[in-house]
Amino acid sequence: MLFEAPHDIVLDDIFLKLDGFAHGTDLALKLEGLNPAGSVKLKTAVALIDDAEASGRLLSGGRVIESSSGNLGVALSMLAAARGYRFTCVTDQNAQAAHITAMHRLGAEVVIVTRRDRHHGYLGERIRYIQERLREDPSLVWPNQYANLANRDVHRDTTAAAILREFGRVDFLFAGAGTTGTLMGCAQLFRRRSPGTRIIAVDAAGSVTFGDTPRSRHIPGLGTSRRPEIARPEDMDDVLFIEEPEAVETCREVAVRYGLLVGGSTGSVLAGVRRYAGRFSHDAVVVAISPDLGDRYLDTVYSDAWVDEKYGLDGTRPTRPAL
């Protein structure tokens, strides 16, 4: 199959069966990291840029600015390079070095925010920086993934639709909550076409999106210190808050048990699945969304030294798969 551009390569029908993952119940893991951008955010990036172009805000040779913890920044950097735009990614100190390097090599400007906001995260300060840049230069285009319904709609039409095509019946769907674009898109389609599916949001402990007490976090991708405008907590059947050390341990378990390196957000989602396992019937159809793979987290989630520094844990202890 011949594609015209890297961002056209979206593999939306790849699922991995994790035998007996949740105390004997099999899990279907939707792998979103098998595209040139390496994450589910490639679909988001295309939708945001297409929306900006269609509205007339983004013209040939234009400049785009967006906030990202890493994955969307890489995807937007790809699109900017391919379509002839200049892109500035506003990120923070939690961003993975691999993401920052990729953005630089794709020609993007990367701004790293170092000051935390009032909820102990960086998102408020990242957005404040963008707003300052927009006041200085009104020609900049901010797609605003946190409020733009194109973020939700693309996952309704692609991610959620692909799951329903593959399985028909889904009893439980687990998805992580970052900007909530993937989560809200899935909720919108499933509420209409599969109302019996229980949709479980998995958030990072210390994230304010679903009302947890705010505190500092270290793994990018999941959780916010400012509720995204597109988030609708009332559309969820349940919300699980996962501590980061539990996410790290789950990532490492999956690596040694299934031979798969997953990213930190996926570790949180899988920890949520396991926590919920007592509610599954023996024939339940359980699907979880994996936003990215683990190759960009080798120096953090999979680093014993980093884990010990951030969480005060003995990162050298062996990880044993749960039975």
CSV table of C-alpha atoms in Angstrom, one decimal:
chain,number,residue,atom,x,y,z
A,1,MET,CA,0.0,0.0,0.0
A,2,LEU,CA,1.4,3.3,-1.1
A,3,PHE,CA,0.8,6.5,1.0
A,4,GLU,CA,1.2,10.1,0.1
A,5,ALA,CA,2.4,11.3,3.5
A,6,PRO,CA,3.6,9.8,6.8
A,7,HIS,CA,0.6,11.2,8.6
A,8,ASP,CA,-1.7,9.2,6.3
A,9,ILE,CA,-0.5,6.0,7.9
A,10,VAL,CA,-3.0,5.4,10.6
A,11,LEU,CA,-3.4,1.7,11.7
A,12,ASP,CA,-6.7,1.7,13.5
A,13,ASP,CA,-7.4,-2.1,13.5
A,14,ILE,CA,-4.5,-3.5,15.6
A,15,PHE,CA,-5.5,-5.3,18.8
A,16,LEU,CA,-3.4,-7.5,21.0
A,17,LYS,CA,-4.9,-10.2,23.1
A,18,LEU,CA,-3.5,-10.3,26.6
A,19,ASP,CA,-4.4,-13.8,27.8
A,20,GLY,CA,-5.7,-13.9,31.4
A,21,PHE,CA,-4.5,-10.4,32.1
A,22,ALA,CA,-7.3,-9.5,34.6
A,23,HIS,CA,-7.3,-12.4,37.0
A,24,GLY,CA,-8.2,-14.9,34.3
A,25,THR,CA,-10.2,-12.6,31.9
A,26,ASP,CA,-8.6,-11.9,28.6
A,27,LEU,CA,-8.1,-8.3,27.5
A,28,ALA,CA,-8.0,-6.8,24.0
A,29,LEU,CA,-5.5,-4.0,24.0
A,30,LYS,CA,-5.9,-1.5,21.1
A,31,LEU,CA,-2.4,-0.6,20.1
A,32,GLU,CA,-2.3,3.1,18.9
A,33,GLY,CA,1.5,3.4,18.8
A,34,LEU,CA,2.1,1.6,15.4
A,35,ASN,CA,2.1,4.7,13.2
A,36,PRO,CA,5.0,7.1,12.2
A,37,ALA,CA,4.1,9.5,15.0
A,38,GLY,CA,4.1,6.7,17.6
A,39,SER,CA,0.8,7.5,19.3
A,40,VAL,CA,-2.9,7.9,19.2
A,41,LYS,CA,-2.2,11.7,18.9
A,42,LEU,CA,-1.5,11.4,15.2
A,43,LYS,CA,-5.3,11.2,14.6
A,44,THR,CA,-5.8,14.2,16.8
A,45,ALA,CA,-3.1,16.2,15.1
A,46,VAL,CA,-4.5,15.6,11.6
A,47,ALA,CA,-8.0,16.6,12.9
A,48,LEU,CA,-6.8,19.8,14.5
A,49,ILE,CA,-4.8,20.9,11.4
A,50,ASP,CA,-7.6,20.0,9.0
A,51,ASP,CA,-10.0,22.0,11.1
A,52,ALA,CA,-7.7,25.0,11.2
A,53,GLU,CA,-7.3,24.8,7.4
A,54,ALA,CA,-11.0,24.4,6.7
A,55,SER,CA,-11.9,27.3,8.9
A,56,GLY,CA,-9.5,29.6,7.1
A,57,ARG,CA,-7.4,30.3,10.2
A,58,LEU,CA,-4.4,28.4,8.9
A,59,LEU,CA,-3.1,29.6,5.6
A,60,SER,CA,-0.1,28.5,3.5
A,61,GLY,CA,3.2,29.0,5.3
A,62,GLY,CA,1.3,29.7,8.6
A,63,ARG,CA,2.5,29.3,12.1
A,64,VAL,CA,1.0,26.9,14.7
A,65,ILE,CA,1.4,26.9,18.4
A,66,GLU,CA,0.1,24.2,20.8
A,67,SER,CA,0.6,22.8,24.3
A,68,SER,CA,1.5,19.2,24.5
A,69,SER,CA,3.1,16.8,27.0
A,70,GLY,CA,4.9,15.2,24.1
A,71,ASN,CA,2.9,12.9,21.8
A,72,LEU,CA,0.8,15.5,20.2
A,73,GLY,CA,3.8,17.7,19.8
A,74,VAL,CA,5.6,15.0,17.8
A,75,ALA,CA,2.5,14.4,15.6
A,76,LEU,CA,2.0,18.1,15.0
A,77,SER,CA,5.7,18.5,14.2
A,78,MET,CA,5.3,15.8,11.5
A,79,LEU,CA,2.3,17.5,10.0
A,80,ALA,CA,3.9,20.9,10.0
A,81,ALA,CA,7.0,19.6,8.2
A,82,ALA,CA,4.9,17.8,5.6
A,83,ARG,CA,2.5,20.6,5.0
A,84,GLY,CA,4.9,23.6,5.1
A,85,TYR,CA,3.9,25.2,8.4
A,86,ARG,CA,6.1,26.3,11.3
A,87,PHE,CA,5.2,24.8,14.6
A,88,THR,CA,6.0,25.7,18.2
A,89,CYS,CA,5.3,23.1,20.9
A,90,VAL,CA,4.9,24.4,24.5
A,91,THR,CA,5.7,21.6,26.9
A,92,ASP,CA,7.2,21.2,30.4
A,93,GLN,CA,9.9,19.5,32.4
A,94,ASN,CA,8.0,16.1,32.5
A,95,ALA,CA,8.3,15.7,28.7
A,96,GLN,CA,10.3,12.7,27.7
A,97,ALA,CA,13.7,13.6,26.1
A,98,ALA,CA,12.9,11.3,23.2
A,99,HIS,CA,9.8,13.4,22.4
A,100,ILE,CA,11.7,16.7,22.6
A,101,THR,CA,14.5,15.4,20.3
A,102,ALA,CA,12.0,14.1,17.8
A,103,MET,CA,10.3,17.5,17.6
A,104,HIS,CA,13.6,19.3,17.2
A,105,ARG,CA,14.6,17.0,14.4
A,106,LEU,CA,11.3,17.5,12.6
A,107,GLY,CA,12.0,21.3,12.6
A,108,ALA,CA,9.8,22.4,15.5
A,109,GLU,CA,10.5,25.1,18.1
A,110,VAL,CA,10.2,23.6,21.6
A,111,VAL,CA,9.5,25.8,24.6
A,112,ILE,CA,9.9,24.1,28.0
A,113,VAL,CA,7.8,25.6,30.8
A,114,THR,CA,9.5,25.2,34.2
A,115,ARG,CA,7.0,27.0,36.6
A,116,ARG,CA,4.1,25.0,38.1
A,117,ASP,CA,0.6,26.3,38.2
A,118,ARG,CA,-1.6,26.6,41.2
A,119,HIS,CA,-2.6,22.9,41.0
A,120,HIS,CA,1.0,21.7,41.1
A,121,GLY,CA,1.1,20.9,37.3
A,122,TYR,CA,2.3,22.8,34.3
A,123,LEU,CA,-0.7,23.0,32.0
A,124,GLY,CA,-2.0,26.3,33.3
A,125,GLU,CA,1.4,27.9,32.8
A,126,ARG,CA,1.8,26.3,29.3
A,127,ILE,CA,-1.5,27.9,28.3
A,128,ARG,CA,-0.6,31.2,29.8
A,129,TYR,CA,2.5,31.2,27.7
A,130,ILE,CA,0.5,30.5,24.6
A,131,GLN,CA,-1.9,33.3,25.4
A,132,GLU,CA,1.0,35.7,25.8
A,133,ARG,CA,2.5,34.7,22.4
A,134,LEU,CA,-1.0,35.1,20.8
A,135,ARG,CA,-1.2,38.7,22.2
A,136,GLU,CA,2.2,39.5,20.8
A,137,ASP,CA,1.5,37.9,17.4
A,138,PRO,CA,-2.2,37.4,16.4
A,139,SER,CA,-1.1,35.6,13.2
A,140,LEU,CA,-0.2,32.5,15.3
A,141,VAL,CA,-2.8,29.7,15.2
A,142,TRP,CA,-3.6,27.8,18.3
A,143,PRO,CA,-5.7,24.7,17.6
A,144,ASN,CA,-6.4,24.3,21.3
A,145,GLN,CA,-6.8,20.6,21.7
A,146,TYR,CA,-8.4,21.1,25.2
A,147,ALA,CA,-11.5,22.9,23.8
A,148,ASN,CA,-11.6,21.9,20.1
A,149,LEU,CA,-14.4,19.5,19.4
A,150,ALA,CA,-12.4,18.2,16.4
A,151,ASN,CA,-10.2,16.4,19.1
A,152,ARG,CA,-13.3,14.5,20.3
A,153,ASP,CA,-14.9,14.0,16.9
A,154,VAL,CA,-12.0,12.3,15.2
A,155,HIS,CA,-11.8,9.6,17.9
A,156,ARG,CA,-15.6,9.1,17.7
A,157,ASP,CA,-15.2,8.5,13.9
A,158,THR,CA,-12.0,6.5,14.0
A,159,THR,CA,-10.9,5.1,17.4
A,160,ALA,CA,-14.3,4.2,18.7
A,161,ALA,CA,-15.7,3.1,15.4
A,162,ALA,CA,-12.7,0.7,14.9
A,163,ILE,CA,-13.4,-0.9,18.3
A,164,LEU,CA,-17.1,-1.5,17.4
A,165,ARG,CA,-16.2,-2.9,14.0
A,166,GLU,CA,-13.7,-5.3,15.5
A,167,PHE,CA,-15.8,-6.6,18.4
A,168,GLY,CA,-19.5,-5.7,17.9
A,169,ARG,CA,-20.2,-6.3,21.5
A,170,VAL,CA,-18.0,-4.6,24.2
A,171,ASP,CA,-18.9,-5.0,27.9
A,172,PHE,CA,-16.1,-2.8,29.3
A,173,LEU,CA,-14.0,-0.1,27.6
A,174,PHE,CA,-11.1,1.5,29.5
A,175,ALA,CA,-9.4,4.7,28.2
A,176,GLY,CA,-7.0,7.1,29.8
A,177,ALA,CA,-7.9,10.7,30.4
A,178,GLY,CA,-5.5,13.4,29.2
A,179,THR,CA,-7.1,16.0,27.1
A,180,THR,CA,-10.1,13.6,27.1
A,181,GLY,CA,-10.4,13.7,23.3
A,182,THR,CA,-10.1,9.9,22.9
A,183,LEU,CA,-12.3,9.3,25.9
A,184,MET,CA,-15.1,11.7,24.9
A,185,GLY,CA,-15.1,10.5,21.3
A,186,CYS,CA,-15.5,6.9,22.5
A,187,ALA,CA,-18.3,7.9,24.9
A,188,GLN,CA,-20.2,9.8,22.2
A,189,LEU,CA,-20.2,6.9,19.8
A,190,PHE,CA,-20.7,4.1,22.4
A,191,ARG,CA,-23.6,5.9,24.1
A,192,ARG,CA,-25.4,6.0,20.7
A,193,ARG,CA,-24.5,2.6,19.3
A,194,SER,CA,-23.6,0.4,22.3
A,195,PRO,CA,-25.3,1.9,25.4
A,196,GLY,CA,-24.7,-1.3,27.4
A,197,THR,CA,-20.9,-0.8,27.3
A,198,ARG,CA,-19.5,0.5,30.6
A,199,ILE,CA,-17.0,3.2,29.8
A,200,ILE,CA,-14.3,3.5,32.5
A,201,ALA,CA,-12.1,6.6,32.6
A,202,VAL,CA,-8.6,6.0,33.9
A,203,ASP,CA,-6.9,9.2,35.3
A,204,ALA,CA,-3.7,9.8,37.1
A,205,ALA,CA,-4.0,10.3,40.9
A,206,GLY,CA,-3.5,14.0,41.5
A,207,SER,CA,-5.2,15.1,38.3
A,208,VAL,CA,-8.1,17.6,38.5
A,209,THR,CA,-10.0,16.5,35.4
A,210,PHE,CA,-12.4,14.3,37.4
A,211,GLY,CA,-12.0,16.1,40.8
A,212,ASP,CA,-9.1,14.4,42.5
A,213,THR,CA,-7.0,16.5,44.9
A,214,PRO,CA,-4.3,18.1,42.8
A,215,ARG,CA,-0.7,17.2,43.3
A,216,SER,CA,2.5,16.9,41.4
A,217,ARG,CA,2.9,14.2,38.8
A,218,HIS,CA,5.9,12.9,36.8
A,219,ILE,CA,4.6,10.7,33.9
A,220,PRO,CA,3.2,12.7,31.0
A,221,GLY,CA,0.2,11.9,29.0
A,222,LEU,CA,-2.4,11.2,31.6
A,223,GLY,CA,-4.0,13.8,34.0
A,224,THR,CA,-4.2,17.5,34.0
A,225,SER,CA,-4.0,20.4,36.4
A,226,ARG,CA,-6.8,22.2,34.5
A,227,ARG,CA,-10.0,20.5,33.3
A,228,PRO,CA,-10.2,20.4,29.5
A,229,GLU,CA,-13.2,22.2,28.1
A,230,ILE,CA,-14.3,19.1,26.1
A,231,ALA,CA,-14.4,16.9,29.2
A,232,ARG,CA,-17.8,15.7,30.3
A,233,PRO,CA,-17.4,13.7,33.5
A,234,GLU,CA,-21.1,12.8,33.5
A,235,ASP,CA,-20.6,10.7,30.4
A,236,MET,CA,-18.4,8.2,32.3
A,237,ASP,CA,-19.7,5.1,34.1
A,238,ASP,CA,-16.8,5.1,36.5
A,239,VAL,CA,-13.5,6.9,37.1
A,240,LEU,CA,-10.3,5.3,38.4
A,241,PHE,CA,-7.4,7.2,39.8
A,242,ILE,CA,-4.1,5.4,39.5
A,243,GLU,CA,-1.0,6.2,41.4
A,244,GLU,CA,2.1,6.5,39.3
A,245,PRO,CA,4.2,3.8,41.0
A,246,GLU,CA,1.3,1.4,40.2
A,247,ALA,CA,1.4,2.4,36.6
A,248,VAL,CA,5.2,1.9,36.5
A,249,GLU,CA,4.9,-1.6,38.0
A,250,THR,CA,2.2,-2.5,35.5
A,251,CYS,CA,4.3,-1.4,32.6
A,252,ARG,CA,7.2,-3.6,33.8
A,253,GLU,CA,4.9,-6.6,34.4
A,254,VAL,CA,3.5,-6.4,30.9
A,255,ALA,CA,7.1,-6.2,29.5
A,256,VAL,CA,8.2,-9.4,31.2
A,257,ARG,CA,4.9,-11.3,30.9
A,258,TYR,CA,3.9,-10.4,27.3
A,259,GLY,CA,7.1,-9.1,25.7
A,260,LEU,CA,5.6,-5.7,25.1
A,261,LEU,CA,6.9,-2.3,26.2
A,262,VAL,CA,4.1,0.1,26.8
A,263,GLY,CA,4.1,3.8,27.7
A,264,GLY,CA,3.3,5.2,31.1
A,265,SER,CA,-0.3,6.1,30.2
A,266,THR,CA,-0.9,2.5,29.0
A,267,GLY,CA,0.4,1.2,32.3
A,268,SER,CA,-2.2,3.3,34.2
A,269,VAL,CA,-5.0,2.1,31.9
A,270,LEU,CA,-3.9,-1.5,32.5
A,271,ALA,CA,-3.6,-1.0,36.2
A,272,GLY,CA,-7.2,0.3,36.1
A,273,VAL,CA,-8.3,-2.9,34.2
A,274,ARG,CA,-6.8,-5.1,36.8
A,275,ARG,CA,-8.4,-3.1,39.6
A,276,TYR,CA,-11.8,-3.6,38.0
A,277,ALA,CA,-11.2,-7.3,37.2
A,278,GLY,CA,-13.5,-8.6,40.0
A,279,ARG,CA,-16.5,-7.2,38.2
A,280,PHE,CA,-15.9,-9.1,34.9
A,281,SER,CA,-17.9,-12.2,34.0
A,282,HIS,CA,-15.9,-15.1,32.6
A,283,ASP,CA,-17.0,-14.2,29.0
A,284,ALA,CA,-16.8,-10.4,29.3
A,285,VAL,CA,-15.5,-8.5,26.3
A,286,VAL,CA,-13.0,-6.1,27.8
A,287,VAL,CA,-11.1,-3.6,25.6
A,288,ALA,CA,-8.5,-1.1,26.7
A,289,ILE,CA,-6.8,1.6,24.6
A,290,SER,CA,-3.0,1.9,24.6
A,291,PRO,CA,-2.1,5.4,23.5
A,292,ASP,CA,1.6,4.7,22.8
A,293,LEU,CA,4.4,2.1,23.2
A,294,GLY,CA,7.3,2.2,25.6
A,295,ASP,CA,10.3,3.0,23.5
A,296,ARG,CA,10.2,6.7,24.4
A,297,TYR,CA,10.1,5.9,28.2
A,298,LEU,CA,13.2,3.8,28.5
A,299,ASP,CA,15.0,6.5,30.4
A,300,THR,CA,12.0,7.1,32.8
A,301,VAL,CA,9.4,4.4,33.4
A,302,TYR,CA,11.8,1.6,32.6
A,303,SER,CA,14.8,3.2,34.4
A,304,ASP,CA,15.5,1.9,37.9
A,305,ALA,CA,17.4,5.1,38.7
A,306,TRP,CA,14.6,7.4,37.6
A,307,VAL,CA,11.9,5.3,39.4
A,308,ASP,CA,14.0,5.5,42.6
A,309,GLU,CA,14.5,9.2,42.3
A,310,LYS,CA,10.9,10.1,41.7
A,311,TYR,CA,9.1,7.7,44.0
A,312,GLY,CA,11.7,6.5,46.5
A,313,LEU,CA,11.2,3.0,45.4
A,314,ASP,CA,13.7,0.2,44.9
A,315,GLY,CA,13.7,0.2,41.1
A,316,THR,CA,16.0,-2.7,41.0
A,317,ARG,CA,13.6,-5.2,42.4
A,318,PRO,CA,12.4,-7.8,40.0
A,319,THR,CA,8.9,-7.4,38.6
A,320,ARG,CA,6.8,-10.6,38.6
A,321,PRO,CA,3.7,-10.9,36.4
A,322,ALA,CA,0.4,-11.1,38.3
A,323,LEU,CA,-1.3,-14.5,38.0
